């Protein structure tokens, strides 16, 4: 399965996802210039990496194509957090998934705290997957 698909630069808008400098980004600013005497309209695209939050930008003619990532959002039930920081998650099928490492960011620290203080609660972990990378983006405690 392909990780990306082509999309026309002129059809993009804020909130769309594109690949900028090899990173999957969410567009936070999109501006176009009018066509000039020597060419077509140009677009200036500013995006934020969906995994790191780092800003990336690119320019291109509005008639050209740019790659966009296939993005999949999933939800799992948290079973355990091992000593190495890997999550043990239950899929919808009832299978165990153990390949997502918890990052030491705001969400990661919140998840650890909730897990350590309230082991009886059902904790749901929401992830986002793009370009063969999957990362926790939110948690829900039931």
JSON list of C-alpha atoms in Angstrom, two decimals, residues 42-117:
[
{"chain": "A", "resi": 42, "resn": "UNK", "atom": "CA", "xyz": [2.31, 30.40, -6.86]},
{"chain": "A", "resi": 43, "resn": "UNK", "atom": "CA", "xyz": [1.32, 29.02, -3.48]},
{"chain": "A", "resi": 44, "resn": "UNK", "atom": "CA", "xyz": [3.19, 29.47, -0.20]},
{"chain": "A", "resi": 45, "resn": "UNK", "atom": "CA", "xyz": [2.43, 26.59, 2.18]},
{"chain": "A", "resi": 46, "resn": "UNK", "atom": "CA", "xyz": [3.37, 26.53, 5.86]},
{"chain": "A", "resi": 47, "resn": "UNK", "atom": "CA", "xyz": [2.75, 23.31, 7.76]},
{"chain": "A", "resi": 48, "resn": "UNK", "atom": "CA", "xyz": [3.42, 21.80, 11.17]},
{"chain": "A", "resi": 49, "resn": "UNK", "atom": "CA", "xyz": [4.79, 18.26, 11.44]},
{"chain": "A", "resi": 50, "resn": "UNK", "atom": "CA", "xyz": [1.96, 16.15, 12.87]},
{"chain": "A", "resi": 51, "resn": "UNK", "atom": "CA", "xyz": [4.39, 14.19, 15.06]},
{"chain": "A", "resi": 52, "resn": "UNK", "atom": "CA", "xyz": [6.95, 16.76, 16.25]},
{"chain": "A", "resi": 53, "resn": "UNK", "atom": "CA", "xyz": [5.18, 20.11, 15.86]},
{"chain": "A", "resi": 54, "resn": "UNK", "atom": "CA", "xyz": [8.12, 21.51, 13.87]},
{"chain": "A", "resi": 55, "resn": "UNK", "atom": "CA", "xyz": [7.29, 24.09, 11.17]},
{"chain": "A", "resi": 56, "resn": "UNK", "atom": "CA", "xyz": [8.07, 23.41, 7.51]},
{"chain": "A", "resi": 57, "resn": "UNK", "atom": "CA", "xyz": [7.33, 25.51, 4.43]},
{"chain": "A", "resi": 58, "resn": "UNK", "atom": "CA", "xyz": [7.34, 25.15, 0.68]},
{"chain": "A", "resi": 59, "resn": "UNK", "atom": "CA", "xyz": [6.44, 27.06, -2.48]},
{"chain": "A", "resi": 60, "resn": "UNK", "atom": "CA", "xyz": [5.00, 25.76, -5.73]},
{"chain": "A", "resi": 61, "resn": "UNK", "atom": "CA", "xyz": [2.83, 26.55, -8.74]},
{"chain": "A", "resi": 62, "resn": "UNK", "atom": "CA", "xyz": [-0.87, 26.10, -7.98]},
{"chain": "A", "resi": 63, "resn": "UNK", "atom": "CA", "xyz": [-1.24, 23.88, -11.05]},
{"chain": "A", "resi": 64, "resn": "UNK", "atom": "CA", "xyz": [1.39, 21.37, -9.92]},
{"chain": "A", "resi": 65, "resn": "UNK", "atom": "CA", "xyz": [0.95, 18.35, -7.65]},
{"chain": "A", "resi": 66, "resn": "UNK", "atom": "CA", "xyz": [2.30, 17.77, -4.16]},
{"chain": "A", "resi": 67, "resn": "UNK", "atom": "CA", "xyz": [2.22, 14.56, -2.13]},
{"chain": "A", "resi": 68, "resn": "UNK", "atom": "CA", "xyz": [-0.23, 14.14, 0.73]},
{"chain": "A", "resi": 69, "resn": "UNK", "atom": "CA", "xyz": [0.01, 11.38, 3.37]},
{"chain": "A", "resi": 70, "resn": "UNK", "atom": "CA", "xyz": [-2.67, 8.81, 4.03]},
{"chain": "A", "resi": 71, "resn": "UNK", "atom": "CA", "xyz": [-3.61, 9.46, 7.66]},
{"chain": "A", "resi": 72, "resn": "UNK", "atom": "CA", "xyz": [-5.34, 6.88, 9.84]},
{"chain": "A", "resi": 73, "resn": "UNK", "atom": "CA", "xyz": [-6.69, 7.62, 13.29]},
{"chain": "A", "resi": 74, "resn": "UNK", "atom": "CA", "xyz": [-7.22, 4.65, 15.62]},
{"chain": "A", "resi": 75, "resn": "UNK", "atom": "CA", "xyz": [-8.31, 4.02, 19.18]},
{"chain": "A", "resi": 76, "resn": "UNK", "atom": "CA", "xyz": [-7.00, 1.27, 21.46]},
{"chain": "A", "resi": 77, "resn": "UNK", "atom": "CA", "xyz": [-7.54, 0.22, 25.06]},
{"chain": "A", "resi": 78, "resn": "UNK", "atom": "CA", "xyz": [-4.43, 0.54, 27.21]},
{"chain": "A", "resi": 79, "resn": "UNK", "atom": "CA", "xyz": [-3.41, -2.70, 28.93]},
{"chain": "A", "resi": 80, "resn": "UNK", "atom": "CA", "xyz": [0.04, -1.85, 30.28]},
{"chain": "A", "resi": 81, "resn": "UNK", "atom": "CA", "xyz": [3.10, 0.40, 30.00]},
{"chain": "A", "resi": 82, "resn": "UNK", "atom": "CA", "xyz": [6.32, -1.61, 30.19]},
{"chain": "A", "resi": 83, "resn": "UNK", "atom": "CA", "xyz": [9.62, -0.45, 31.73]},
{"chain": "A", "resi": 84, "resn": "UNK", "atom": "CA", "xyz": [11.02, 0.58, 28.32]},
{"chain": "A", "resi": 85, "resn": "UNK", "atom": "CA", "xyz": [8.06, 2.90, 27.70]},
{"chain": "A", "resi": 86, "resn": "UNK", "atom": "CA", "xyz": [6.29, 0.69, 25.15]},
{"chain": "A", "resi": 87, "resn": "UNK", "atom": "CA", "xyz": [2.51, 0.54, 25.36]},
{"chain": "A", "resi": 88, "resn": "UNK", "atom": "CA", "xyz": [0.60, -2.72, 25.47]},
{"chain": "A", "resi": 89, "resn": "UNK", "atom": "CA", "xyz": [-2.66, -1.99, 23.66]},
{"chain": "A", "resi": 90, "resn": "UNK", "atom": "CA", "xyz": [-5.74, -4.02, 22.75]},
{"chain": "A", "resi": 91, "resn": "UNK", "atom": "CA", "xyz": [-7.05, -3.65, 19.20]},
{"chain": "A", "resi": 92, "resn": "UNK", "atom": "CA", "xyz": [-10.71, -3.84, 18.17]},
{"chain": "A", "resi": 93, "resn": "UNK", "atom": "CA", "xyz": [-10.11, -7.48, 17.19]},
{"chain": "A", "resi": 94, "resn": "UNK", "atom": "CA", "xyz": [-8.92, -8.34, 20.71]},
{"chain": "A", "resi": 95, "resn": "UNK", "atom": "CA", "xyz": [-5.29, -8.71, 19.60]},
{"chain": "A", "resi": 96, "resn": "UNK", "atom": "CA", "xyz": [-2.42, -7.18, 21.53]},
{"chain": "A", "resi": 97, "resn": "UNK", "atom": "CA", "xyz": [-0.30, -4.43, 19.95]},
{"chain": "A", "resi": 98, "resn": "UNK", "atom": "CA", "xyz": [3.04, -3.60, 21.57]},
{"chain": "A", "resi": 99, "resn": "UNK", "atom": "CA", "xyz": [4.98, -1.50, 19.03]},
{"chain": "A", "resi": 100, "resn": "UNK", "atom": "CA", "xyz": [4.14, 2.08, 20.08]},
{"chain": "A", "resi": 101, "resn": "UNK", "atom": "CA", "xyz": [6.67, 3.79, 22.32]},
{"chain": "A", "resi": 102, "resn": "UNK", "atom": "CA", "xyz": [5.35, 6.48, 24.62]},
{"chain": "A", "resi": 103, "resn": "UNK", "atom": "CA", "xyz": [7.01, 9.85, 24.02]},
{"chain": "A", "resi": 104, "resn": "UNK", "atom": "CA", "xyz": [8.14, 12.00, 26.93]},
{"chain": "A", "resi": 105, "resn": "UNK", "atom": "CA", "xyz": [5.83, 14.85, 25.93]},
{"chain": "A", "resi": 106, "resn": "UNK", "atom": "CA", "xyz": [2.73, 16.35, 27.57]},
{"chain": "A", "resi": 107, "resn": "UNK", "atom": "CA", "xyz": [0.45, 13.51, 26.45]},
{"chain": "A", "resi": 108, "resn": "UNK", "atom": "CA", "xyz": [2.98, 10.85, 27.43]},
{"chain": "A", "resi": 109, "resn": "UNK", "atom": "CA", "xyz": [3.44, 12.25, 30.91]},
{"chain": "A", "resi": 110, "resn": "UNK", "atom": "CA", "xyz": [-0.34, 12.62, 31.35]},
{"chain": "A", "resi": 111, "resn": "UNK", "atom": "CA", "xyz": [-0.90, 9.01, 30.27]},
{"chain": "A", "resi": 112, "resn": "UNK", "atom": "CA", "xyz": [1.77, 7.69, 32.68]},
{"chain": "A", "resi": 113, "resn": "UNK", "atom": "CA", "xyz": [0.28, 9.68, 35.56]},
{"chain": "A", "resi": 114, "resn": "UNK", "atom": "CA", "xyz": [-3.28, 8.48, 34.87]},
{"chain": "A", "resi": 115, "resn": "UNK", "atom": "CA", "xyz": [-2.10, 4.87, 34.44]},
{"chain": "A", "resi": 116, "resn": "UNK", "atom": "CA", "xyz": [-0.06, 4.87, 37.68]},
{"chain": "A", "resi": 117, "resn": "UNK", "atom": "CA", "xyz": [-2.72, 6.59, 39.79]}
]
